[in-house]
């Protein structure tokens, strides 16, 4: 029987005693001119009694290549060219050469009994072969498909979509994604942006709602996710092949703390056309106290300080409290708390009795006071010294929405605080199933900063480890990126079910973590073109190379050019802008008249109150709040007890 | 130590040599002295070919053959030999790569049928294998029989080579040459063709004596002799021939790097003997190592041989290991 449509084999499996075929690896040769290359997927068919009747089919991915001729020793080339390299090219005959390839087995059919790869003909993989080889048939089709396109496998003229399994990318079977590679060439941030779009479009209906929370830690990186970027035809074709609409994110919410002035937003998305949808991120004492551990164990671990902080949260915060020296306190703000501290120090000094106050040593109290004052100084725009907070919509997260928390310009201490609190809140709500969505992807760029492999144990690292170990059951999924994977905590990267690699640094590839990769795959990684990634995923027995289109969003760099950040507004104008956002009827002069001669702290406090309450008549409410507390007991006597261990040069 | 007398003859003008003789395969040249007639010169001379412009054919076909054999059984003391002969033409075009342009192969049984018992004979006949008969006088002694079988096998190979060469000649393009491993003179078609050359690397036959012989065998590297015409013997056709030295023999042996070239017997051959020689000099590269005869084995011929060996049935090759007692399977 003649099957004319059969594809031609492009190679042949060969095995020798020294290079045998095994159940996991085989060698094959091809013509010298071939489309095969490192990363290509091939199909081997067992030679059977009739054509195509062998039965056993093996899929493999090329991991190494060899070329050699029948030259017995290099010396013989020298001899025949009489020592002249130019003459070597003049030989009338070209030596016999071989292209010999090593491939790692991706899949065998049937899977049992597991046997060495048959010495059969080798074919380039077709679309269907790629799906088989990567075991995607199990989850891309069927009653409840859960495939998430990650890119196109491109080799030998083929462009086959490669899918990740949502159950293994976003839980519950496995979860988390890690991407590494050198700056600027590895397309780490871009890949995550693309993949989020892919997830939003392909997240299986039966898994419910999904949102993403991205920490913007680098300049304008994630500030324009709602704006279209430039794509070329190749990108658009790839989007089409992957079944993704090339468009920016439809729903993005931006959050950024204020700058130290408390009224200008600390973000690069301050162009007048865009700044309107950036929500301030402002926390008060109670939000900070819950995560005070973050502040302490950055430098040291101190059980006594922990105990004192617990005491403050449990017994003091928002309660009527007697300081033991005859003073009553109701601590709601940093200012209130400082009042309590001063009362304690004064009381102890006056009584001269001891260094202990309610089982807490004065040194511990000083230390905690220092750290708290430190954060309110260093993260002035994030932590209000006084007054209410403005936070993410806990409980009101929406489906297919990206929440960008911009902490790019925030002090590292403040970044830790933001990470710790946001992630903990996500976890808390996901555990209670009242976040508003069933799954959240948390994107952390520069993971090596937040979960370094060495250095002291920090709260943030513990927390990232915790998500990576337990998040998959909760729908709390960590997508993290870093330049050097070897510098990240082993278990944080180890728990990522899916790993992507962009262009890699050669030194990094020389570290032990990359031992399993063949030298050829390493070279490929070290020279990987922009837009190509190597993917490891639980269903794929071997790493696979894919190409993905540019994300359909405006690049941060282009965004700041197209929407240059506005210069900081004056205090009055910034207040006007804030109020006008809440109530369009408000006229600048009305506000300016109101706040003239007012203390900035009072203005900020009143503004925060309006933001929190969202009254119908914002101006009237603002006026009332301004009048409410004219002379708070803040600044005056603070120098009475200077911090023992001033970390910041700034005056308290 | 004999170094004293070696030193003595070297000091007296002998060129140093170091060579372990090896039985050469390929198309064996005739044994013994036959004599030759000068064509280019009356007395054999040497010519340097370094300045000659090498002939550069657009394409060249290279022909070689192999034979493999094995005693597979005995009928009484009469050996039954399984022989395999094959020949191939590999063509080299402008891309300088060799590709197979034609090949033939044949399997045969060599024995003396009437020395075998009837069942053996019948089995051979029924199997359909081509049987080559040994002469009666050769069949009696096994050692002799085996030598005779070897000759029969060679004859069979030469026949295959000749047939293939003649077919190849018919298809040869106008700017295309055929290079044959061995003599041309046993084929009328080959001897008559103007673009066929034979390259002989075993020197069983001697055409010269005395000073001429010395000139031929001490030819410096990159030199050829005058064109001569071997005296024909038996069915041999008229042919022109000359010696060519590919590599310096000094330090090795007289025959090291020495080729004898055969070409069509006409004036044109004389006119281009140097150009042909210069071309063959170029064929020294690439080296045909690891073959032990690399000093005179042209790489493309080596390539044809490698090709043929890789295609030969595995089981006619005798591995040393196969002399171990056989196991069950
Ligand atoms: N799929 C793609 N095809 C072609 N170019 C791309 C693709 N994805 C991203 N790029 C380009 O590659 C460049 C680097 O991308 P990106 O900023 O994502 O890299 P990065 O690895 O995050 O770098 P860094 O470590 O500096 O943050 C960008 O200029 C981007 O436009
Ligand atoms: Mg980046």
Tab-separated table of N, CA, C and O and ligand atoms in Angstrom, chain A residues 179-194 218 221 230 232 235 238 443 445-446 481-483 502-503 529-532 547-551 555 557-558, ligand 1:
chain	number	residue	atom	x	y	z
A	179	UNK	N	10.071	33.336	36.785
A	179	UNK	CA	10.750	33.631	35.517
A	179	UNK	C	12.060	34.329	35.814
A	179	UNK	O	12.116	35.228	36.664
A	180	UNK	N	13.114	33.875	35.147
A	180	UNK	CA	14.392	34.537	35.372
A	180	UNK	C	15.091	34.805	34.056
A	180	UNK	O	14.756	34.232	33.028
A	181	UNK	N	16.060	35.658	34.127
A	181	UNK	CA	16.829	36.016	32.940
A	181	UNK	C	17.387	37.410	33.078
A	181	UNK	O	16.977	38.181	33.958
A	182	UNK	N	18.338	37.703	32.194
A	182	UNK	CA	19.065	38.961	32.331
A	182	UNK	C	18.172	40.163	32.026
A	182	UNK	O	17.179	40.053	31.312
A	183	UNK	N	18.577	41.268	32.540
A	183	UNK	CA	17.804	42.487	32.389
A	183	UNK	C	17.681	42.897	30.924
A	183	UNK	O	18.632	42.789	30.167
A	184	UNK	N	16.490	43.327	30.563
A	184	UNK	CA	16.312	43.949	29.251
A	184	UNK	C	16.205	42.983	28.092
A	184	UNK	O	15.626	43.315	27.069
A	185	UNK	N	16.741	41.784	28.223
A	185	UNK	CA	16.717	40.833	27.107
A	185	UNK	C	15.844	39.624	27.410
A	185	UNK	O	15.443	38.897	26.518
A	186	UNK	N	15.589	39.441	28.685
A	186	UNK	CA	14.877	38.218	29.060
A	186	UNK	C	13.369	38.395	28.949
A	186	UNK	O	12.634	37.425	28.930
A	187	UNK	N	12.900	39.637	28.856
A	187	UNK	CA	11.468	39.908	28.705
A	187	UNK	C	10.647	39.308	29.845
A	187	UNK	O	9.572	38.789	29.628
A	188	UNK	N	11.190	39.415	31.056
A	188	UNK	CA	10.506	38.828	32.207
A	188	UNK	C	9.182	39.535	32.470
A	188	UNK	O	8.125	38.903	32.549
A	189	UNK	N	9.267	40.865	32.615
A	189	UNK	CA	8.063	41.612	32.932
A	189	UNK	C	7.043	41.459	31.805
A	189	UNK	O	5.858	41.215	32.042
A	190	UNK	N	7.541	41.530	30.562
A	190	UNK	CA	6.640	41.405	29.414
A	190	UNK	C	5.958	40.047	29.409
A	190	UNK	O	4.760	39.945	29.132
A	191	UNK	N	6.724	39.020	29.707
A	191	UNK	CA	6.153	37.675	29.660
A	191	UNK	C	5.030	37.541	30.682
A	191	UNK	O	3.987	36.941	30.405
A	192	UNK	N	5.238	38.107	31.850
A	192	UNK	CA	4.194	38.009	32.872
A	192	UNK	C	2.968	38.812	32.437
A	192	UNK	O	1.828	38.349	32.579
A	193	UNK	N	3.190	39.969	31.865
A	193	UNK	CA	2.047	40.760	31.381
A	193	UNK	C	1.257	39.977	30.339
A	193	UNK	O	0.025	39.910	30.377
A	194	UNK	N	2.003	39.365	29.415
A	194	UNK	CA	1.329	38.581	28.382
A	194	UNK	C	0.554	37.414	29.000
A	194	UNK	O	-0.595	37.155	28.663
A	218	UNK	N	9.493	48.747	39.923
A	218	UNK	CA	10.544	49.355	39.119
A	218	UNK	C	9.986	50.444	38.222
A	218	UNK	O	9.275	50.147	37.269
A	221	UNK	N	7.269	50.533	35.130
A	221	UNK	CA	7.030	49.217	34.538
A	221	UNK	C	5.555	48.873	34.303
A	221	UNK	O	5.151	48.534	33.197
A	230	UNK	N	2.433	49.069	21.114
A	230	UNK	CA	2.606	48.815	19.668
A	230	UNK	C	2.909	47.340	19.433
A	230	UNK	O	3.771	46.772	20.076
A	232	UNK	N	3.481	44.421	16.178
A	232	UNK	CA	3.660	44.285	14.729
A	232	UNK	C	2.805	43.126	14.212
A	232	UNK	O	2.113	42.462	14.986
A	235	UNK	N	3.366	39.803	15.813
A	235	UNK	CA	2.735	39.699	17.131
A	235	UNK	C	1.258	39.384	16.987
A	235	UNK	O	0.733	38.498	17.653
A	238	UNK	N	0.607	35.922	16.050
A	238	UNK	CA	0.798	34.998	17.183
A	238	UNK	C	-0.379	35.059	18.139
A	238	UNK	O	-0.828	34.028	18.650
A	443	UNK	N	1.961	39.264	41.521
A	443	UNK	CA	3.195	39.374	40.742
A	443	UNK	C	4.223	40.193	41.505
A	443	UNK	O	3.979	41.348	41.842
A	445	UNK	N	8.062	41.378	41.143
A	445	UNK	CA	9.266	41.496	40.320
A	445	UNK	C	10.448	41.637	41.276
A	445	UNK	O	10.263	41.965	42.444
A	446	UNK	N	11.645	41.398	40.777
A	446	UNK	CA	12.856	41.521	41.605
A	446	UNK	C	12.755	40.673	42.864
A	446	UNK	O	13.047	41.118	43.965
A	481	UNK	N	9.554	37.227	39.413
A	481	UNK	CA	10.602	37.384	38.403
A	481	UNK	C	11.870	37.844	39.081
A	481	UNK	O	11.830	38.572	40.083
A	482	UNK	N	12.991	37.382	38.541
A	482	UNK	CA	14.270	37.852	39.058
A	482	UNK	C	15.317	37.614	37.994
A	482	UNK	O	15.135	36.802	37.102
A	483	UNK	N	16.421	38.356	38.123
A	483	UNK	CA	17.491	38.157	37.147
A	483	UNK	C	18.230	36.862	37.405
A	483	UNK	O	18.520	36.110	36.483
A	502	UNK	N	14.235	33.331	30.324
A	502	UNK	CA	14.549	34.132	29.147
A	502	UNK	C	16.041	34.048	28.922
A	502	UNK	O	16.713	33.157	29.438
A	503	UNK	N	16.580	34.985	28.181
A	503	UNK	CA	18.028	35.021	27.975
A	503	UNK	C	18.725	34.987	29.331
A	503	UNK	O	18.417	35.765	30.228
A	529	UNK	N	16.915	34.667	21.760
A	529	UNK	CA	16.442	35.956	21.248
A	529	UNK	C	15.320	36.527	22.128
A	529	UNK	O	14.629	35.772	22.816
A	530	UNK	N	15.178	37.831	22.040
A	530	UNK	CA	14.091	38.494	22.760
A	530	UNK	C	12.762	37.908	22.320
A	530	UNK	O	12.529	37.708	21.132
A	531	UNK	N	11.911	37.620	23.283
A	531	UNK	CA	10.600	37.087	22.929
A	531	UNK	C	10.540	35.574	22.936
A	531	UNK	O	9.490	35.000	22.692
A	532	UNK	N	11.671	34.928	23.235
A	532	UNK	CA	11.634	33.470	23.365
A	532	UNK	C	11.911	33.079	24.798
A	532	UNK	O	12.692	33.727	25.494
A	547	UNK	N	7.858	30.929	21.808
A	547	UNK	CA	7.963	32.343	21.454
A	547	UNK	C	6.623	32.970	21.798
A	547	UNK	O	5.579	32.383	21.518
A	548	UNK	N	6.655	34.128	22.427
A	548	UNK	CA	5.385	34.773	22.788
A	548	UNK	C	5.348	36.170	22.191
A	548	UNK	O	6.398	36.758	21.925
A	549	UNK	N	4.138	36.680	21.942
A	549	UNK	CA	4.056	38.019	21.354
A	549	UNK	C	4.296	39.096	22.411
A	549	UNK	O	4.134	38.851	23.601
A	550	UNK	N	4.668	40.268	21.941
A	550	UNK	CA	4.794	41.402	22.859
A	550	UNK	C	3.481	41.599	23.596
A	550	UNK	O	2.414	41.425	23.006
A	551	UNK	N	3.540	41.986	24.863
A	551	UNK	CA	2.275	42.271	25.553
A	551	UNK	C	1.571	43.436	24.852
A	551	UNK	O	2.221	44.333	24.327
A	555	UNK	N	4.409	49.869	27.039
A	555	UNK	CA	5.578	49.643	27.880
A	555	UNK	C	5.750	50.811	28.825
A	555	UNK	O	5.510	51.965	28.456
A	557	UNK	N	8.354	52.331	29.748
A	557	UNK	CA	9.264	53.326	29.202
A	557	UNK	C	8.542	54.245	28.204
A	557	UNK	O	8.716	55.451	28.194
A	558	UNK	N	7.732	53.626	27.326
A	558	UNK	CA	6.998	54.416	26.339
A	558	UNK	C	5.895	55.217	27.010
A	558	UNK	O	5.562	56.327	26.580
C	1	LIG	N1	7.538	38.971	22.881
C	1	LIG	C1	8.391	39.933	22.613
C	1	LIG	N2	8.884	40.071	21.391
C	1	LIG	C2	9.778	41.034	21.130
C	1	LIG	N3	10.231	41.910	22.019
C	1	LIG	C3	9.768	41.839	23.259
C	1	LIG	C4	8.837	40.840	23.616
C	1	LIG	N4	8.557	40.975	24.920
C	1	LIG	C5	9.281	42.029	25.337
C	1	LIG	N5	10.003	42.554	24.356
C	1	LIG	C6	10.924	43.694	24.492
C	1	LIG	O1	12.026	43.293	25.279
C	1	LIG	C7	12.458	44.351	26.115
C	1	LIG	C8	12.690	43.886	27.526
C	1	LIG	O2	11.489	43.456	28.100
C	1	LIG	P1	11.210	43.490	29.647
C	1	LIG	O3	11.247	44.855	30.182
C	1	LIG	O4	9.972	42.701	29.845
C	1	LIG	O5	12.463	42.711	30.196
C	1	LIG	P2	12.836	42.347	31.704
C	1	LIG	O6	13.432	41.007	31.668
C	1	LIG	O7	11.667	42.526	32.575
C	1	LIG	O8	13.964	43.378	32.042
C	1	LIG	P3	14.404	43.959	33.460
C	1	LIG	O9	15.192	42.889	34.141
C	1	LIG	O10	15.237	45.127	33.085
C	1	LIG	O11	13.163	44.300	34.185
C	1	LIG	C9	11.384	45.408	26.013
C	1	LIG	O12	11.910	46.461	25.296
C	1	LIG	C10	10.256	44.777	25.267
C	1	LIG	O13	9.619	45.668	24.392
